[in-house]
């Protein structure tokens, strides 16, 4: 018997315990499992793979869907309320998403023909918990308890984006004329990307200008193929944004990429190199590859194309990352960089590994642990700096620094919630 999509969704909602899971992923999960059952009847060899995929997919639907609606629309409307204890963060946006005509949304999940820009101000409440985004139950929310929007507007052009960026940089003291660029990952709505940028900037007490690059993710755990293609289509656009940031008045540019956004960043920085753009790359001071959804062999190939990066790449891994387990399954069992079990092989490539496997994540899938690191960013950066040779060090000096650190590690340099953050420095080549 074949049920309609609406009937499958209703049945799945009833089995799940009611309307708290009312999202399109549940109906998609049921459809995916039905299709797998049909294939398994034709091929008994698929039975074990069917069981594994069924359990993982349905488990991730529950984990990633959560117990409430996600903020696809309506969460970028300005709040007129004001809370004196809140903190405002002005975020510049570069995106390959198509503008969304729905109220208080700005950008949707469809791909645009090119880059677009916006300016969003987010207020973080005084009761904020590190690593979390306190979403309003209904927008625009209460600034005493919720992340709220102070203003949100489109920018007419790339020129307006760059002028606003430079104006904000000039308002900072020279040592704080910095940019932090956040590149989100798979299964992310536009408002989620913006709010997370505010959370990272706030928790890290970042002194400069936050910027988010938002590519056209569908925001659906079962649209991995669409997201992958959207990331692929955004490579030249992210390369353009990186070039703008490096040519701006910023003294330093820090990168935080998450999940599938890491593949996009690596491909874009390679494009910059192949185009002959090498000026100002010394402005890049920190690159954090958080939970990278990259095939390990692909990452090695990217490093070969890139050559020696201008700064060490810090790869944040967690062996209990369930989202990357799903990605690995979709990719035919190939290991993903963010859950790779052999840290020594990673460090042999020159990457410094930040292992947060012992840290308890705030999301059930353990895919967003990097947001907790923002709260200890100053201590983390100081510790990483002590492990790295100074700029301009000779090969002998670099080797001596590696020997003094004991390059094998790991070093439990700090703790989050009782779980150690272990560091393994990249090996000198």
PDB file of N, CA and C in Angstrom, residues 164-215:
ATOM      1  N   UNK A 164      30.604  50.149   4.239  1.00  0.00           N
ATOM      2  CA  UNK A 164      30.166  49.936   5.617  1.00  0.00           C
ATOM      3  C   UNK A 164      31.232  49.192   6.415  1.00  0.00           C
ATOM      4  N   UNK A 165      31.838  48.200   5.794  1.00  0.00           N
ATOM      5  CA  UNK A 165      32.891  47.439   6.467  1.00  0.00           C
ATOM      6  C   UNK A 165      34.040  48.358   6.876  1.00  0.00           C
ATOM      7  N   UNK A 166      34.520  49.147   5.961  1.00  0.00           N
ATOM      8  CA  UNK A 166      35.650  50.039   6.261  1.00  0.00           C
ATOM      9  C   UNK A 166      35.279  51.107   7.285  1.00  0.00           C
ATOM     10  N   UNK A 167      34.047  51.614   7.214  1.00  0.00           N
ATOM     11  CA  UNK A 167      33.611  52.614   8.190  1.00  0.00           C
ATOM     12  C   UNK A 167      33.618  52.026   9.603  1.00  0.00           C
ATOM     13  N   UNK A 168      33.156  50.788   9.719  1.00  0.00           N
ATOM     14  CA  UNK A 168      33.145  50.149  11.044  1.00  0.00           C
ATOM     15  C   UNK A 168      34.552  49.824  11.523  1.00  0.00           C
ATOM     16  N   UNK A 169      35.400  49.436  10.613  1.00  0.00           N
ATOM     17  CA  UNK A 169      36.785  49.167  10.993  1.00  0.00           C
ATOM     18  C   UNK A 169      37.474  50.432  11.485  1.00  0.00           C
ATOM     19  N   UNK A 170      37.196  51.557  10.832  1.00  0.00           N
ATOM     20  CA  UNK A 170      37.840  52.807  11.227  1.00  0.00           C
ATOM     21  C   UNK A 170      37.388  53.280  12.608  1.00  0.00           C
ATOM     22  N   UNK A 171      36.207  52.827  13.041  1.00  0.00           N
ATOM     23  CA  UNK A 171      35.741  53.201  14.378  1.00  0.00           C
ATOM     24  C   UNK A 171      36.460  52.423  15.482  1.00  0.00           C
ATOM     25  N   UNK A 172      37.131  51.344  15.119  1.00  0.00           N
ATOM     26  CA  UNK A 172      37.865  50.535  16.077  1.00  0.00           C
ATOM     27  C   UNK A 172      39.271  51.090  16.286  1.00  0.00           C
ATOM     28  N   UNK A 173      39.851  50.770  17.455  1.00  0.00           N
ATOM     29  CA  UNK A 173      41.262  51.084  17.651  1.00  0.00           C
ATOM     30  C   UNK A 173      42.083  50.281  16.649  1.00  0.00           C
ATOM     31  N   UNK A 174      43.258  50.784  16.242  1.00  0.00           N
ATOM     32  CA  UNK A 174      44.041  50.089  15.207  1.00  0.00           C
ATOM     33  C   UNK A 174      44.246  48.604  15.485  1.00  0.00           C
ATOM     34  N   UNK A 175      44.518  48.245  16.741  1.00  0.00           N
ATOM     35  CA  UNK A 175      44.764  46.828  17.061  1.00  0.00           C
ATOM     36  C   UNK A 175      43.500  45.978  16.960  1.00  0.00           C
ATOM     37  N   UNK A 176      42.332  46.630  16.918  1.00  0.00           N
ATOM     38  CA  UNK A 176      41.068  45.895  16.833  1.00  0.00           C
ATOM     39  C   UNK A 176      40.430  45.967  15.448  1.00  0.00           C
ATOM     40  N   UNK A 177      41.167  46.431  14.480  1.00  0.00           N
ATOM     41  CA  UNK A 177      40.617  46.504  13.123  1.00  0.00           C
ATOM     42  C   UNK A 177      40.724  45.123  12.470  1.00  0.00           C
ATOM     43  N   UNK A 178      39.822  44.270  12.907  1.00  0.00           N
ATOM     44  CA  UNK A 178      39.835  42.862  12.528  1.00  0.00           C
ATOM     45  C   UNK A 178      38.466  42.480  11.966  1.00  0.00           C
ATOM     46  N   UNK A 179      38.470  41.437  11.172  1.00  0.00           N
ATOM     47  CA  UNK A 179      37.228  40.855  10.652  1.00  0.00           C
ATOM     48  C   UNK A 179      37.202  39.384  11.045  1.00  0.00           C
ATOM     49  N   UNK A 180      36.038  38.934  11.490  1.00  0.00           N
ATOM     50  CA  UNK A 180      35.838  37.493  11.651  1.00  0.00           C
ATOM     51  C   UNK A 180      34.776  37.072  10.649  1.00  0.00           C
ATOM     52  N   UNK A 181      35.120  36.123   9.793  1.00  0.00           N
ATOM     53  CA  UNK A 181      34.211  35.634   8.754  1.00  0.00           C
ATOM     54  C   UNK A 181      33.713  34.255   9.143  1.00  0.00           C
ATOM     55  N   UNK A 182      32.385  34.119   9.245  1.00  0.00           N
ATOM     56  CA  UNK A 182      31.772  32.816   9.537  1.00  0.00           C
ATOM     57  C   UNK A 182      31.130  32.258   8.278  1.00  0.00           C
ATOM     58  N   UNK A 183      31.448  31.006   7.951  1.00  0.00           N
ATOM     59  CA  UNK A 183      30.886  30.304   6.794  1.00  0.00           C
ATOM     60  C   UNK A 183      30.133  29.100   7.335  1.00  0.00           C
ATOM     61  N   UNK A 184      28.827  29.126   7.233  1.00  0.00           N
ATOM     62  CA  UNK A 184      28.019  28.073   7.859  1.00  0.00           C
ATOM     63  C   UNK A 184      28.072  26.775   7.068  1.00  0.00           C
ATOM     64  N   UNK A 185      27.418  25.763   7.618  1.00  0.00           N
ATOM     65  CA  UNK A 185      27.436  24.442   7.011  1.00  0.00           C
ATOM     66  C   UNK A 185      26.093  24.007   6.451  1.00  0.00           C
ATOM     67  N   UNK A 186      25.968  22.715   6.288  1.00  0.00           N
ATOM     68  CA  UNK A 186      24.785  22.036   5.749  1.00  0.00           C
ATOM     69  C   UNK A 186      23.557  22.272   6.641  1.00  0.00           C
ATOM     70  N   UNK A 187      22.385  22.245   6.035  1.00  0.00           N
ATOM     71  CA  UNK A 187      21.113  22.252   6.774  1.00  0.00           C
ATOM     72  C   UNK A 187      20.966  23.517   7.621  1.00  0.00           C
ATOM     73  N   UNK A 188      21.142  24.678   6.980  1.00  0.00           N
ATOM     74  CA  UNK A 188      21.129  25.944   7.715  1.00  0.00           C
ATOM     75  C   UNK A 188      20.251  26.970   7.016  1.00  0.00           C
ATOM     76  N   UNK A 189      19.289  27.504   7.752  1.00  0.00           N
ATOM     77  CA  UNK A 189      18.501  28.625   7.251  1.00  0.00           C
ATOM     78  C   UNK A 189      19.294  29.919   7.403  1.00  0.00           C
ATOM     79  N   UNK A 190      18.878  30.947   6.653  1.00  0.00           N
ATOM     80  CA  UNK A 190      19.607  32.214   6.686  1.00  0.00           C
ATOM     81  C   UNK A 190      19.623  32.814   8.088  1.00  0.00           C
ATOM     82  N   UNK A 191      18.480  32.848   8.755  1.00  0.00           N
ATOM     83  CA  UNK A 191      18.441  33.447  10.092  1.00  0.00           C
ATOM     84  C   UNK A 191      19.334  32.688  11.066  1.00  0.00           C
ATOM     85  N   UNK A 192      19.442  31.370  10.906  1.00  0.00           N
ATOM     86  CA  UNK A 192      20.323  30.578  11.773  1.00  0.00           C
ATOM     87  C   UNK A 192      21.779  30.980  11.570  1.00  0.00           C
ATOM     88  N   UNK A 193      22.154  31.232  10.321  1.00  0.00           N
ATOM     89  CA  UNK A 193      23.530  31.648  10.035  1.00  0.00           C
ATOM     90  C   UNK A 193      23.843  32.987  10.690  1.00  0.00           C
ATOM     91  N   UNK A 194      22.899  33.922  10.622  1.00  0.00           N
ATOM     92  CA  UNK A 194      23.126  35.254  11.185  1.00  0.00           C
ATOM     93  C   UNK A 194      23.170  35.203  12.709  1.00  0.00           C
ATOM     94  N   UNK A 195      22.214  34.519  13.316  1.00  0.00           N
ATOM     95  CA  UNK A 195      22.174  34.437  14.778  1.00  0.00           C
ATOM     96  C   UNK A 195      23.413  33.725  15.315  1.00  0.00           C
ATOM     97  N   UNK A 196      23.864  32.679  14.627  1.00  0.00           N
ATOM     98  CA  UNK A 196      25.067  31.962  15.076  1.00  0.00           C
ATOM     99  C   UNK A 196      26.295  32.858  14.978  1.00  0.00           C
ATOM    100  N   UNK A 197      26.357  33.693  13.945  1.00  0.00           N
ATOM    101  CA  UNK A 197      27.469  34.646  13.835  1.00  0.00           C
ATOM    102  C   UNK A 197      27.498  35.575  15.041  1.00  0.00           C
ATOM    103  N   UNK A 198      26.321  36.049  15.453  1.00  0.00           N
ATOM    104  CA  UNK A 198      26.237  36.908  16.640  1.00  0.00           C
ATOM    105  C   UNK A 198      26.681  36.155  17.889  1.00  0.00           C
ATOM    106  N   UNK A 199      26.270  34.907  18.016  1.00  0.00           N
ATOM    107  CA  UNK A 199      26.644  34.101  19.197  1.00  0.00           C
ATOM    108  C   UNK A 199      28.150  33.887  19.261  1.00  0.00           C
ATOM    109  N   UNK A 200      28.771  33.545  18.143  1.00  0.00           N
ATOM    110  CA  UNK A 200      30.218  33.323  18.118  1.00  0.00           C
ATOM    111  C   UNK A 200      30.958  34.604  18.454  1.00  0.00           C
ATOM    112  N   UNK A 201      30.567  35.695  17.812  1.00  0.00           N
ATOM    113  CA  UNK A 201      31.227  36.979  18.046  1.00  0.00           C
ATOM    114  C   UNK A 201      31.088  37.413  19.501  1.00  0.00           C
ATOM    115  N   UNK A 202      29.906  37.207  20.074  1.00  0.00           N
ATOM    116  CA  UNK A 202      29.660  37.598  21.465  1.00  0.00           C
ATOM    117  C   UNK A 202      30.459  36.742  22.433  1.00  0.00           C
ATOM    118  N   UNK A 203      30.370  35.424  22.280  1.00  0.00           N
ATOM    119  CA  UNK A 203      31.038  34.519  23.227  1.00  0.00           C
ATOM    120  C   UNK A 203      32.550  34.643  23.160  1.00  0.00           C
ATOM    121  N   UNK A 204      33.083  34.920  21.984  1.00  0.00           N
ATOM    122  CA  UNK A 204      34.531  35.060  21.825  1.00  0.00           C
ATOM    123  C   UNK A 204      35.018  36.456  22.208  1.00  0.00           C
ATOM    124  N   UNK A 205      34.073  37.356  22.542  1.00  0.00           N
ATOM    125  CA  UNK A 205      34.415  38.755  22.843  1.00  0.00           C
ATOM    126  C   UNK A 205      35.276  39.325  21.717  1.00  0.00           C
ATOM    127  N   UNK A 206      34.857  39.029  20.470  1.00  0.00           N
ATOM    128  CA  UNK A 206      35.631  39.444  19.307  1.00  0.00           C
ATOM    129  C   UNK A 206      35.592  40.964  19.183  1.00  0.00           C
ATOM    130  N   UNK A 207      36.748  41.621  19.043  1.00  0.00           N
ATOM    131  CA  UNK A 207      36.789  43.083  19.070  1.00  0.00           C
ATOM    132  C   UNK A 207      36.528  43.773  17.742  1.00  0.00           C
ATOM    133  N   UNK A 208      36.430  43.029  16.649  1.00  0.00           N
ATOM    134  CA  UNK A 208      36.332  43.655  15.337  1.00  0.00           C
ATOM    135  C   UNK A 208      34.953  43.588  14.735  1.00  0.00           C
ATOM    136  N   UNK A 209      34.893  43.369  13.422  1.00  0.00           N
ATOM    137  CA  UNK A 209      33.642  43.388  12.658  1.00  0.00           C
ATOM    138  C   UNK A 209      33.280  41.966  12.228  1.00  0.00           C
ATOM    139  N   UNK A 210      32.110  41.452  12.643  1.00  0.00           N
ATOM    140  CA  UNK A 210      31.684  40.119  12.200  1.00  0.00           C
ATOM    141  C   UNK A 210      31.024  40.164  10.826  1.00  0.00           C
ATOM    142  N   UNK A 211      31.364  39.182  10.007  1.00  0.00           N
ATOM    143  CA  UNK A 211      30.799  39.041   8.660  1.00  0.00           C
ATOM    144  C   UNK A 211      30.371  37.591   8.500  1.00  0.00           C
ATOM    145  N   UNK A 212      29.228  37.370   7.867  1.00  0.00           N
ATOM    146  CA  UNK A 212      28.797  36.007   7.571  1.00  0.00           C
ATOM    147  C   UNK A 212      28.663  35.844   6.062  1.00  0.00           C
ATOM    148  N   UNK A 213      29.184  34.725   5.551  1.00  0.00           N
ATOM    149  CA  UNK A 213      28.944  34.336   4.165  1.00  0.00           C
ATOM    150  C   UNK A 213      27.919  33.222   4.207  1.00  0.00           C
ATOM    151  N   UNK A 214      26.743  33.477   3.643  1.00  0.00           N
ATOM    152  CA  UNK A 214      25.657  32.499   3.682  1.00  0.00           C
ATOM    153  C   UNK A 214      25.343  32.009   2.279  1.00  0.00           C
ATOM    154  N   UNK A 215      25.662  30.752   2.030  1.00  0.00           N
ATOM    155  CA  UNK A 215      25.350  30.139   0.751  1.00  0.00           C
ATOM    156  C   UNK A 215      23.957  29.490   0.836  1.00  0.00           C
TER     157      UNK A 215
END
